[in-house]
Amino acid sequence: MSDTFYATTPIYYVNAEPHIGHTYTTVILDTLARYHRLAGDDTFFLTGTDEHGDKIAEIAAQRGASPQETADEYSAAFRSTWEALGFSFDRFIRTTDPGHQRVVQEILQKVYDAGEIYFQEYEGLYCVGCERFLTDRDIEGGLCRDHERAPEKRRESNYFLRITSHFSWLAGYIEEHPDFIRPERYRNEALAMLREESGLGDLCISRPKERLEWGIELPFDPDYVCYVWFDALINYLTGVGYPDGPDFERYWGAVEHFVAKDILKPHAIFWPIMLKTMGLPVYQHLNVHGYWSVDGRKISKSLGNMVSPIAMKERYGFDAFRYFLLREMVFGLDATFSETALIRRTNADLANNLGNLVSRTLNMTALFAGGEVPKAGEPGDLEREIQAAASGAAARVDASIRSYEFHRALEAIFEFLDCVNRYLETRAPWKAAKDPANADQVATTLYTSCEALRVIALLLAAFLPETAAEILARLGIPDALQTARLPDDAGRWGVLEPGTATSKGAALFPRVEVPEKAD
Ligand code: MSP
């Protein structure tokens, strides 16, 4: 039976070029979406850009351009980068899309009419980075903890969404659904935010136009625009056609949000309450990952260590970068990136292990079997072990990917690869082929390693799509992914037809020299 999988990335601010952080979240979603499609699930993958608010108005002013021009430019940069990297998103939403803006206004009116929004004068310390008034807990040494900049004192009359009255309901919901927010550390953080002592008050959802014009106008007061987070979170609904598009019915019940820990609060607290006040079911899970640092330092424009995914693609191929991101970060924990570590991993795992297995298998098939997948004879113990290892790997990959343990899924694939390499060392077809009496055994060995490559390519397809496609093309089954079902087709043995024409090719991952100045 096929399941439904609807997954979202955060929509990215249009004030910077895409970097390693944005790329990571989008890579994990792309991997999951590809896997779910291969598993036969009805899949929708949403990403896009968040374009209103102070931050964008500020950067537009610095550049001497209008907010709309700035948003258009950066949004196009995200979209074209995601396309160049081959991400398989089903929709790229922009919060300046007229359809999105209209629905945000309809929702605001509905929530206002339901009495969930009130008007009040307010004085407090405002951080432009966070786009909100700060509480005592957000401030350390007079500076905003997240942005390390001094907040400004502001007095304003604004509209507020009643959220505090929903805290006890939300805390109860989180208690009763232990994996609603996961991993657990973030669930605990969310519960702590809901405790009275956290000082979290009602949510200010407006900005006076005299201070900020760049936003969606409140339908019930033309002197105000909507707070950017209220507008942005709604993309998860408008992205699948809320309120009356057929995709909304089809996908909303299956929605999975993916974010990093920096935006836990809006997703864990504001969003479920917004959904409740709109009368909609809350999301399935909020999946929260950690933060990447680069060379041990926080990523920042001023340090110039943003790591461009396009530069990584040009230097190493995008699959190598994807591999590093998925292999090195344990979902939920922080990780650090360095180009030297990327080169070492690429050389060890991709060039040596995977690349060698592919080239030696296909070279020997060319040499000893005329370039065609040979017919296997009776399997011996060693062959039966490889078959069992293949189905074991398929099951482990399936379980790991479904629990977002991407590093474990890759570990399982590479352990299987090691088994096949060891098998080849033992059978040593390059020696055995010298004696014509071994012809049967050589054919069995080559069939086994070609079939193992098919399994590896299917299992890698969601993680390293280009590499998997290349391996399948060389195995003479370029269309295998169009009909494959995972995990079953990877766990099943004997799919590759004898007689299929294979081809050799250039090294999949050329070895890269480690720079001299590296540690
Ligand atoms: N526009 C808001 C999100 C609105 S969602 C309704 C926003 N945008 S952002 O451009 O700042 O993107 C933040 C997200 O980018 C993080 O939650 C994460 O997905 C990704 N990352 C940005 N930097 C990151 C790291 N250094 N490490 C890991 N992911 C990070 O917040």
Coordinates of C-alpha atoms and ligand atoms in Angstrom, one line a residue:
M1 CA 0.0 0.0 0.0
S2 CA 1.4 3.4 -0.8
D3 CA 1.7 6.1 1.8
T4 CA 1.6 9.8 1.5
F5 CA 4.7 11.9 2.2
Y6 CA 4.6 15.7 2.2
A7 CA 7.8 17.4 3.4
T8 CA 8.9 21.0 3.7
T9 CA 12.1 22.9 4.1
P10 CA 12.0 26.3 5.8
I11 CA 11.5 29.0 3.2
Y12 CA 14.8 30.9 3.0
Y13 CA 15.2 34.6 3.5
V14 CA 16.1 36.5 0.4
N15 CA 18.9 38.4 2.0
A16 CA 21.8 36.1 1.2
E17 CA 23.1 33.6 -1.3
P18 CA 22.4 29.9 -0.6
H19 CA 25.1 28.4 1.6
I20 CA 25.9 25.1 3.2
G21 CA 23.2 25.5 5.9
H22 CA 20.3 26.0 3.5
T23 CA 21.8 23.3 1.2
Y24 CA 21.9 20.7 4.0
T25 CA 18.2 21.0 4.9
T26 CA 17.3 20.9 1.2
V27 CA 19.6 17.9 0.6
I28 CA 18.0 15.8 3.3
L29 CA 14.5 16.7 1.9
D30 CA 15.7 15.8 -1.6
T31 CA 17.0 12.5 -0.3
L32 CA 13.8 11.7 1.6
A33 CA 11.6 12.7 -1.3
R34 CA 13.6 10.6 -3.8
Y35 CA 13.5 7.6 -1.4
H36 CA 9.7 7.9 -0.8
R37 CA 9.1 8.2 -4.5
L38 CA 11.2 5.0 -5.1
A39 CA 9.2 3.4 -2.3
G40 CA 6.0 4.1 -4.3
D41 CA 4.7 6.8 -1.9
D42 CA 2.6 9.8 -3.1
T43 CA 5.3 12.5 -2.4
F44 CA 5.3 16.2 -2.4
F45 CA 8.5 18.2 -1.6
L46 CA 8.0 21.9 -1.0
T47 CA 10.7 24.6 -0.7
G48 CA 10.9 28.3 -1.5
T49 CA 11.7 31.8 -0.3
D50 CA 10.5 34.1 2.5
E51 CA 10.5 37.6 1.2
H52 CA 8.8 40.1 3.5
G53 CA 9.9 41.9 6.6
D54 CA 12.5 44.1 8.1
K55 CA 15.5 42.0 7.1
I56 CA 14.7 42.2 3.4
A57 CA 13.7 45.9 3.6
E58 CA 17.0 46.6 5.4
I59 CA 19.2 44.8 2.8
A60 CA 17.2 46.4 -0.1
A61 CA 17.9 49.8 1.4
Q62 CA 21.6 49.0 1.7
R63 CA 21.7 47.9 -2.0
G64 CA 19.8 50.9 -3.2
A65 CA 17.2 48.7 -4.7
S66 CA 13.5 48.2 -4.0
P67 CA 12.5 45.2 -1.7
Q68 CA 10.7 43.6 -4.6
E69 CA 13.7 43.8 -6.9
T70 CA 15.9 42.5 -4.1
A71 CA 13.5 39.6 -3.4
D72 CA 13.2 38.8 -7.1
E73 CA 17.0 38.6 -7.5
Y74 CA 17.7 36.5 -4.4
S75 CA 14.7 34.3 -4.9
A76 CA 15.9 33.6 -8.4
A77 CA 19.4 32.8 -7.0
F78 CA 17.9 30.2 -4.7
R79 CA 15.7 28.7 -7.3
S80 CA 18.4 28.5 -10.0
T81 CA 20.9 27.1 -7.5
W82 CA 18.4 24.4 -6.4
E83 CA 17.8 23.6 -10.0
A84 CA 21.5 23.5 -10.9
L85 CA 22.0 21.1 -8.0
G86 CA 19.3 18.8 -9.3
F87 CA 16.9 19.0 -6.3
S88 CA 13.6 17.3 -7.0
F89 CA 11.2 19.8 -5.4
D90 CA 7.6 19.7 -6.6
R91 CA 7.0 23.4 -5.9
F92 CA 9.1 26.4 -5.2
I93 CA 6.9 28.9 -3.3
R94 CA 7.5 32.6 -2.9
T95 CA 5.7 34.6 -0.2
T96 CA 5.3 37.4 -2.8
D97 CA 3.2 35.1 -5.0
P98 CA -0.2 36.8 -5.3
G99 CA -2.1 33.6 -4.4
H100 CA -0.1 33.2 -1.1
Q101 CA -0.7 36.9 -0.2
R102 CA -4.4 36.6 -0.8
V103 CA -4.7 33.5 1.4
V104 CA -2.7 35.1 4.2
Q105 CA -5.2 38.0 4.2
E106 CA -8.1 35.6 4.3
I107 CA -6.6 33.8 7.2
L108 CA -5.9 37.0 9.1
Q109 CA -9.5 38.1 8.6
K110 CA -10.9 34.7 9.8
V111 CA -8.7 34.7 12.9
Y112 CA -9.6 38.3 13.6
D113 CA -13.3 37.6 13.3
A114 CA -12.9 34.6 15.6
G115 CA -11.7 37.1 18.3
E116 CA -8.2 35.6 18.5
I117 CA -6.5 38.9 17.6
Y118 CA -6.5 42.1 19.8
F119 CA -5.0 45.6 19.6
Q120 CA -2.7 46.9 22.3
E121 CA 0.1 49.4 23.0
Y122 CA 3.4 47.8 23.8
E123 CA 6.9 48.9 24.7
G124 CA 9.9 46.7 24.5
L125 CA 13.3 45.8 23.1
Y126 CA 13.1 44.9 19.4
C127 CA 15.7 43.0 17.5
V128 CA 15.8 43.5 13.7
G129 CA 17.6 40.2 13.3
C130 CA 14.8 38.2 15.0
E131 CA 12.1 40.6 13.6
R132 CA 10.4 40.7 17.0
F133 CA 10.4 42.1 20.5
L134 CA 12.8 40.2 22.8
T135 CA 12.1 38.8 26.2
D136 CA 14.6 39.0 29.0
R137 CA 15.8 35.5 28.2
D138 CA 16.7 36.5 24.6
I139 CA 19.1 39.1 25.9
E140 CA 22.6 38.6 27.2
G141 CA 24.9 41.4 28.2
G142 CA 22.5 43.9 26.5
L143 CA 22.7 42.0 23.2
C144 CA 20.3 39.7 21.4
R145 CA 21.7 36.2 22.0
D146 CA 21.1 35.0 18.5
H147 CA 22.3 38.0 16.6
E148 CA 24.8 39.6 19.0
R149 CA 23.5 43.0 18.3
A150 CA 21.9 45.6 20.6
P151 CA 18.1 45.6 20.4
E152 CA 16.3 48.9 20.0
K153 CA 13.7 50.3 22.5
R154 CA 10.4 50.6 20.7
R155 CA 6.9 51.7 21.7
E156 CA 4.1 50.7 19.4
S157 CA 0.5 49.9 19.1
N158 CA 0.1 46.6 17.5
Y159 CA -2.1 43.6 16.9
F160 CA -1.5 40.5 18.9
L161 CA -2.5 36.9 18.4
R162 CA -3.7 35.2 21.6
I163 CA -1.2 32.4 22.0
T164 CA -0.7 32.2 25.8
S165 CA -4.3 30.9 26.3
H166 CA -3.3 27.9 24.1
F167 CA -0.1 27.0 26.0
S168 CA -1.7 24.4 28.2
W169 CA -3.4 22.7 25.3
L170 CA -0.1 22.7 23.3
A171 CA 1.9 21.4 26.3
G172 CA -0.6 18.6 26.7
Y173 CA -0.5 17.7 23.0
I174 CA 3.3 17.6 23.1
E175 CA 3.2 15.4 26.2
E176 CA 0.8 13.0 24.6
H177 CA 2.6 12.8 21.3
P178 CA 6.2 12.2 22.3
D179 CA 7.6 12.4 18.8
F180 CA 5.6 15.4 17.6
I181 CA 8.8 17.4 18.0
R182 CA 11.9 15.4 17.6
P183 CA 14.6 14.6 18.5
E184 CA 13.7 14.7 22.2
R185 CA 16.1 17.5 23.2
Y186 CA 14.0 19.9 21.0
R187 CA 10.8 18.6 22.4
N188 CA 12.1 19.4 25.9
E189 CA 13.2 22.9 24.7
A190 CA 9.7 23.5 23.3
L191 CA 8.1 22.4 26.6
A192 CA 10.3 24.7 28.5
M193 CA 9.2 27.6 26.3
L194 CA 5.6 26.9 27.3
R195 CA 6.3 27.1 31.0
E196 CA 5.1 30.3 32.6
E197 CA 8.6 31.3 33.7
S198 CA 9.8 31.5 30.2
G199 CA 8.0 34.8 29.9
L200 CA 6.7 34.1 26.4
G201 CA 3.7 36.4 25.8
D202 CA 1.1 36.7 23.1
L203 CA 2.5 37.1 19.5
C204 CA 2.7 40.5 17.9
I205 CA 1.5 39.9 14.4
S206 CA 1.6 43.4 12.9
R207 CA 4.1 46.1 12.0
P208 CA 3.0 49.7 11.6
K209 CA 3.4 50.8 8.0
E210 CA 5.1 54.0 9.1
R211 CA 8.0 51.8 10.2
L212 CA 7.8 49.0 7.7
E213 CA 5.9 48.9 4.5
W214 CA 7.3 45.7 3.0
G215 CA 4.7 43.2 4.0
I216 CA 1.2 41.9 3.5
E217 CA -1.4 44.5 4.5
L218 CA -3.7 43.6 7.3
P219 CA -7.2 43.3 5.8
F220 CA -8.8 44.9 8.9
D221 CA -6.4 47.8 9.2
P222 CA -4.6 49.4 6.2
D223 CA -2.1 51.2 8.5
Y224 CA -0.4 47.9 9.3
V225 CA 1.4 45.0 7.5
C226 CA 1.6 41.4 8.8
Y227 CA 4.5 40.2 10.8
V228 CA 6.8 38.2 8.5
W229 CA 6.6 34.9 10.5
F230 CA 2.8 34.8 10.5
D231 CA 3.0 35.3 6.7
A232 CA 5.9 32.8 6.2
L233 CA 4.5 29.8 8.2
I234 CA 1.4 29.9 6.1
N235 CA 3.5 28.9 3.0
Y236 CA 3.2 25.3 4.2
L237 CA -0.5 25.6 3.5
T238 CA -0.6 27.7 0.4
G239 CA 2.3 25.6 -1.0
V240 CA -0.2 22.7 -1.4
G241 CA -3.2 24.8 -2.5
Y242 CA -5.0 25.7 0.8
P243 CA -7.9 26.3 1.2
D244 CA -9.6 24.6 -1.7
G245 CA -6.9 23.0 -4.0
P246 CA -7.1 19.3 -4.3
D247 CA -3.5 18.8 -3.2
F248 CA -4.3 20.3 0.2
E249 CA -6.8 17.5 1.0
R250 CA -4.3 15.0 -0.4
Y251 CA -1.2 16.1 1.5
W252 CA -1.9 18.1 4.6
G253 CA -2.6 15.1 6.8
A254 CA 0.9 13.8 6.1
V255 CA 3.0 16.9 6.5
E256 CA 6.5 16.7 7.9
H257 CA 8.4 19.9 8.6
F258 CA 12.2 20.0 8.6
V259 CA 14.1 22.9 10.2
A260 CA 17.3 23.6 12.0
K261 CA 17.3 24.4 15.7
D262 CA 17.5 28.2 15.1
I263 CA 13.8 28.4 14.2
L264 CA 12.4 26.0 16.8
K265 CA 10.2 28.5 18.5
P266 CA 8.1 29.7 15.6
H267 CA 7.6 26.1 14.4
A268 CA 7.1 24.4 17.8
I269 CA 5.0 27.1 19.5
F270 CA 3.5 29.7 17.1
W271 CA 2.7 27.4 14.2
P272 CA 0.6 24.7 16.0
I273 CA -1.3 27.4 17.8
M274 CA -1.9 29.3 14.5
L275 CA -3.2 26.1 13.0
K276 CA -5.5 25.5 16.0
T277 CA -6.9 29.0 15.7
M278 CA -7.6 28.4 12.0
G279 CA -9.4 25.1 12.9
L280 CA -6.8 23.0 11.1
P281 CA -5.1 19.8 12.2
V282 CA -1.5 20.3 13.4
Y283 CA 1.5 18.9 11.4
Q284 CA 2.6 15.3 11.9
H285 CA 6.1 16.0 13.1
L286 CA 8.6 18.8 13.5
N287 CA 12.0 17.4 12.7
V288 CA 14.8 19.5 14.0
H289 CA 18.5 19.2 12.9
G290 CA 21.6 20.8 14.3
Y291 CA 23.9 23.5 13.0
W292 CA 26.8 23.3 10.6
S293 CA 29.9 25.3 11.5
V294 CA 32.8 25.7 9.1
D295 CA 36.4 25.0 10.1
G296 CA 35.0 25.1 13.7
R297 CA 33.5 28.6 13.4
K298 CA 30.0 29.9 13.1
I299 CA 29.0 30.6 9.5
S300 CA 28.8 34.3 8.9
K301 CA 28.9 36.8 6.0
S302 CA 31.7 38.8 7.8
L303 CA 33.9 35.7 8.0
G304 CA 33.1 34.9 4.4
N305 CA 32.9 31.2 5.3
M306 CA 29.4 30.6 3.8
V307 CA 30.5 27.6 1.6
S308 CA 28.8 27.9 -1.8
P309 CA 27.2 24.6 -2.9
I310 CA 27.8 25.6 -6.5
A311 CA 31.6 26.0 -5.8
M312 CA 31.6 22.6 -4.1
K313 CA 29.8 21.1 -7.1
E314 CA 32.3 22.6 -9.5
R315 CA 35.3 21.4 -7.5
Y316 CA 34.2 18.0 -6.3
G317 CA 30.9 17.1 -8.0
F318 CA 27.7 17.7 -6.1
D319 CA 27.3 14.0 -5.1
A320 CA 30.6 14.2 -3.1
F321 CA 29.3 17.2 -1.2
R322 CA 26.0 15.6 -0.6
Y323 CA 27.7 12.5 0.6
F324 CA 29.8 14.5 3.1
L325 CA 26.7 16.3 4.5
L326 CA 24.7 13.2 4.9
R327 CA 27.5 11.1 6.2
E328 CA 28.9 13.5 8.7
M329 CA 26.0 15.1 10.5
V330 CA 24.0 13.0 12.9
F331 CA 20.4 14.3 12.5
G332 CA 19.7 16.5 15.5
L333 CA 23.3 17.2 16.4
D334 CA 25.8 19.9 15.3
A335 CA 28.6 19.1 12.8
T336 CA 31.6 20.9 11.4
F337 CA 32.6 21.2 7.7
S338 CA 36.0 21.6 6.3
E339 CA 37.2 21.2 2.7
T340 CA 40.1 19.0 3.9
A341 CA 37.6 16.6 5.6
L342 CA 35.5 16.6 2.5
I343 CA 38.5 15.6 0.3
R344 CA 39.5 12.9 2.7
R345 CA 36.1 11.4 2.8
T346 CA 35.7 11.6 -0.9
N347 CA 39.0 9.9 -1.5
A348 CA 38.5 7.1 1.1
D349 CA 34.8 6.2 0.6
L350 CA 33.9 7.4 -2.9
A351 CA 37.1 7.2 -5.0
N352 CA 38.7 4.2 -3.3
N353 CA 35.8 2.0 -2.1
L354 CA 32.9 2.7 -4.4
G355 CA 34.9 3.9 -7.5
N356 CA 37.3 1.0 -7.3
L357 CA 34.5 -1.6 -7.0
V358 CA 32.7 -0.2 -10.0
S359 CA 35.8 0.0 -12.2
R360 CA 37.2 -3.4 -11.3
T361 CA 33.9 -5.1 -11.7
L362 CA 33.2 -3.6 -15.1
N363 CA 36.8 -3.9 -16.3
M364 CA 36.8 -7.6 -15.5
T365 CA 33.3 -8.0 -17.1
A366 CA 34.8 -6.5 -20.3
L367 CA 38.0 -8.6 -20.1
F368 CA 36.6 -12.0 -19.1
A369 CA 32.9 -11.9 -20.2
G370 CA 33.0 -9.8 -23.4
G371 CA 31.4 -6.9 -21.7
E372 CA 28.1 -8.7 -21.0
V373 CA 26.6 -9.7 -17.7
P374 CA 27.5 -13.4 -17.6
K375 CA 25.2 -16.2 -16.6
A376 CA 25.8 -17.3 -13.0
G377 CA 26.4 -21.0 -12.1
E378 CA 25.4 -22.6 -8.9
P379 CA 26.0 -20.2 -6.0
G380 CA 28.4 -21.3 -3.3
D381 CA 28.5 -20.2 0.4
L382 CA 30.3 -17.0 -0.5
E383 CA 27.7 -16.0 -3.0
R384 CA 24.9 -16.9 -0.6
E385 CA 26.6 -14.6 1.9
I386 CA 26.6 -11.7 -0.5
Q387 CA 22.9 -12.3 -1.3
A388 CA 22.0 -12.3 2.4
A389 CA 24.1 -9.1 2.9
A390 CA 22.3 -7.4 0.1
S391 CA 18.9 -8.0 1.6
G392 CA 20.2 -7.1 5.0
A393 CA 21.6 -3.8 3.7
A394 CA 18.3 -3.0 2.0
A395 CA 16.4 -3.5 5.2
R396 CA 18.9 -1.4 7.2
V397 CA 18.8 1.4 4.7
D398 CA 15.0 1.5 4.8
A399 CA 14.9 1.6 8.6
S400 CA 17.6 4.2 8.9
I401 CA 16.2 6.6 6.4
R402 CA 12.8 6.4 7.9
S403 CA 14.3 7.4 11.2
Y404 CA 16.4 10.1 9.6
E405 CA 19.6 8.3 10.4
F406 CA 21.2 9.2 7.1
H407 CA 24.7 8.4 8.3
R408 CA 23.6 5.0 9.3
A409 CA 21.9 4.3 6.0
L410 CA 25.2 5.2 4.2
E411 CA 27.2 3.1 6.7
A412 CA 25.0 0.1 5.8
I413 CA 25.6 0.6 2.1
F414 CA 29.3 1.0 2.5
E415 CA 29.5 -2.1 4.8
F416 CA 27.8 -4.0 2.0
L417 CA 30.3 -2.6 -0.4
D418 CA 33.2 -3.7 1.8
C419 CA 31.7 -7.3 1.8
V420 CA 31.7 -7.3 -2.0
N421 CA 35.2 -6.0 -2.2
R422 CA 36.3 -8.8 0.2
Y423 CA 34.4 -11.3 -1.8
L424 CA 36.2 -10.3 -4.9
E425 CA 39.6 -10.5 -3.1
T426 CA 38.7 -14.0 -2.1
R427 CA 37.4 -15.2 -5.5
A428 CA 40.2 -13.3 -7.3
P429 CA 38.7 -13.7 -10.7
W430 CA 41.8 -12.1 -12.3
K431 CA 43.8 -15.1 -11.2
A432 CA 41.1 -17.7 -11.6
A433 CA 40.4 -16.7 -15.2
K434 CA 43.9 -17.9 -16.2
D435 CA 42.7 -21.5 -16.0
P436 CA 39.8 -22.2 -18.5
A437 CA 38.6 -24.9 -16.1
N438 CA 37.4 -22.1 -13.8
A439 CA 35.2 -20.5 -16.4
D440 CA 32.0 -21.3 -14.5
Q441 CA 33.3 -19.9 -11.2
V442 CA 34.5 -16.7 -12.9
A443 CA 31.1 -16.2 -14.5
T444 CA 29.4 -16.7 -11.1
T445 CA 31.8 -14.2 -9.5
L446 CA 31.3 -11.6 -12.1
Y447 CA 27.5 -12.0 -12.1
T448 CA 27.5 -11.7 -8.3
S449 CA 29.5 -8.5 -8.4
C450 CA 27.5 -6.9 -11.2
E451 CA 24.3 -7.8 -9.3
A452 CA 25.8 -6.4 -6.2
L453 CA 26.5 -3.1 -8.1
R454 CA 22.9 -3.0 -9.1
V455 CA 21.8 -3.3 -5.4
I456 CA 24.4 -0.6 -4.4
A457 CA 23.1 1.7 -7.1
L458 CA 19.5 1.3 -6.1
L459 CA 20.3 1.9 -2.4
L460 CA 22.4 4.9 -3.3
A461 CA 19.9 6.4 -5.6
A462 CA 18.2 8.7 -3.1
F463 CA 21.6 9.8 -1.6
L464 CA 23.8 10.2 -4.6
P465 CA 21.4 10.4 -7.6
E466 CA 24.0 11.2 -10.3
T467 CA 26.3 8.5 -9.2
A468 CA 23.6 5.9 -9.0
A469 CA 22.3 6.8 -12.5
E470 CA 25.8 6.5 -13.9
I471 CA 26.4 3.0 -12.3
L472 CA 23.0 1.8 -13.6
A473 CA 23.8 3.2 -17.1
R474 CA 27.2 1.3 -17.1
L475 CA 25.4 -1.8 -16.0
G476 CA 23.2 -1.5 -19.1
I477 CA 20.0 -0.8 -17.2
P478 CA 19.7 3.0 -17.4
D479 CA 15.9 2.9 -16.8
A480 CA 16.0 0.7 -13.7
L481 CA 15.0 3.6 -11.4
Q482 CA 11.8 4.3 -13.3
T483 CA 10.3 1.0 -12.3
A484 CA 12.2 0.0 -9.2
R485 CA 10.5 -0.3 -5.8
L486 CA 12.5 0.1 -2.7
P487 CA 13.5 -1.6 -0.5
D488 CA 12.2 -4.8 -2.2
D489 CA 14.0 -4.5 -5.5
A490 CA 17.3 -3.8 -3.8
G491 CA 16.8 -6.8 -1.4
R492 CA 15.8 -9.2 -4.2
W493 CA 18.6 -11.2 -5.9
G494 CA 19.0 -12.2 -9.5
V495 CA 17.3 -9.2 -11.2
L496 CA 20.1 -8.4 -13.7
E497 CA 19.6 -10.4 -16.9
P498 CA 22.6 -12.3 -18.2
G499 CA 23.6 -10.9 -21.6
T500 CA 23.0 -7.3 -20.7
A501 CA 25.7 -5.1 -22.3
T502 CA 27.8 -3.2 -19.8
S503 CA 30.3 -0.5 -20.3
K504 CA 33.4 0.8 -18.6
G505 CA 33.9 4.5 -18.0
A506 CA 36.0 7.1 -16.5
A507 CA 36.7 7.1 -12.7
L508 CA 33.5 8.0 -10.9
F509 CA 35.4 10.1 -8.3
P510 CA 38.9 11.1 -9.3
R511 CA 41.2 11.2 -6.2
V512 CA 41.8 14.8 -5.0
E513 CA 45.1 15.9 -3.5
V514 CA 44.8 17.1 0.1
P515 CA 46.0 20.7 0.1
E516 CA 49.5 21.0 1.7
K517 CA 48.5 23.5 4.3
A518 CA 45.9 21.1 5.7
D519 CA 46.3 19.8 9.3
Ligands
MSP1 N1 12.8 32.6 6.6 C1 13.0 31.8 7.8 C2 12.2 30.5 7.8 C3 10.8 30.6 7.6 S1 10.0 29.1 7.5 C4 8.4 29.4 7.5 C5 14.5 31.6 8.0 N2 15.2 31.6 6.9 S2 16.8 31.4 6.8 O1 17.2 31.7 5.5 O2 17.5 32.0 7.9 O3 17.0 29.8 6.9 C6 17.1 29.2 8.2 C7 17.2 27.7 7.9 O4 18.4 27.5 7.0 C8 17.6 26.8 9.1 O5 16.5 26.5 9.8 C9 18.2 25.6 8.4 O6 17.2 24.9 7.7 C10 19.1 26.3 7.3 N3 20.3 26.8 7.9 C11 20.9 28.0 7.8 N4 22.1 28.0 8.4 C12 22.4 26.8 8.9 C13 23.5 26.1 9.5 N5 24.6 26.8 9.8 N6 23.4 24.8 9.7 C14 22.3 24.0 9.4 N7 21.3 24.6 8.8 C15 21.2 26.0 8.7 O7 14.9 31.3 9.1

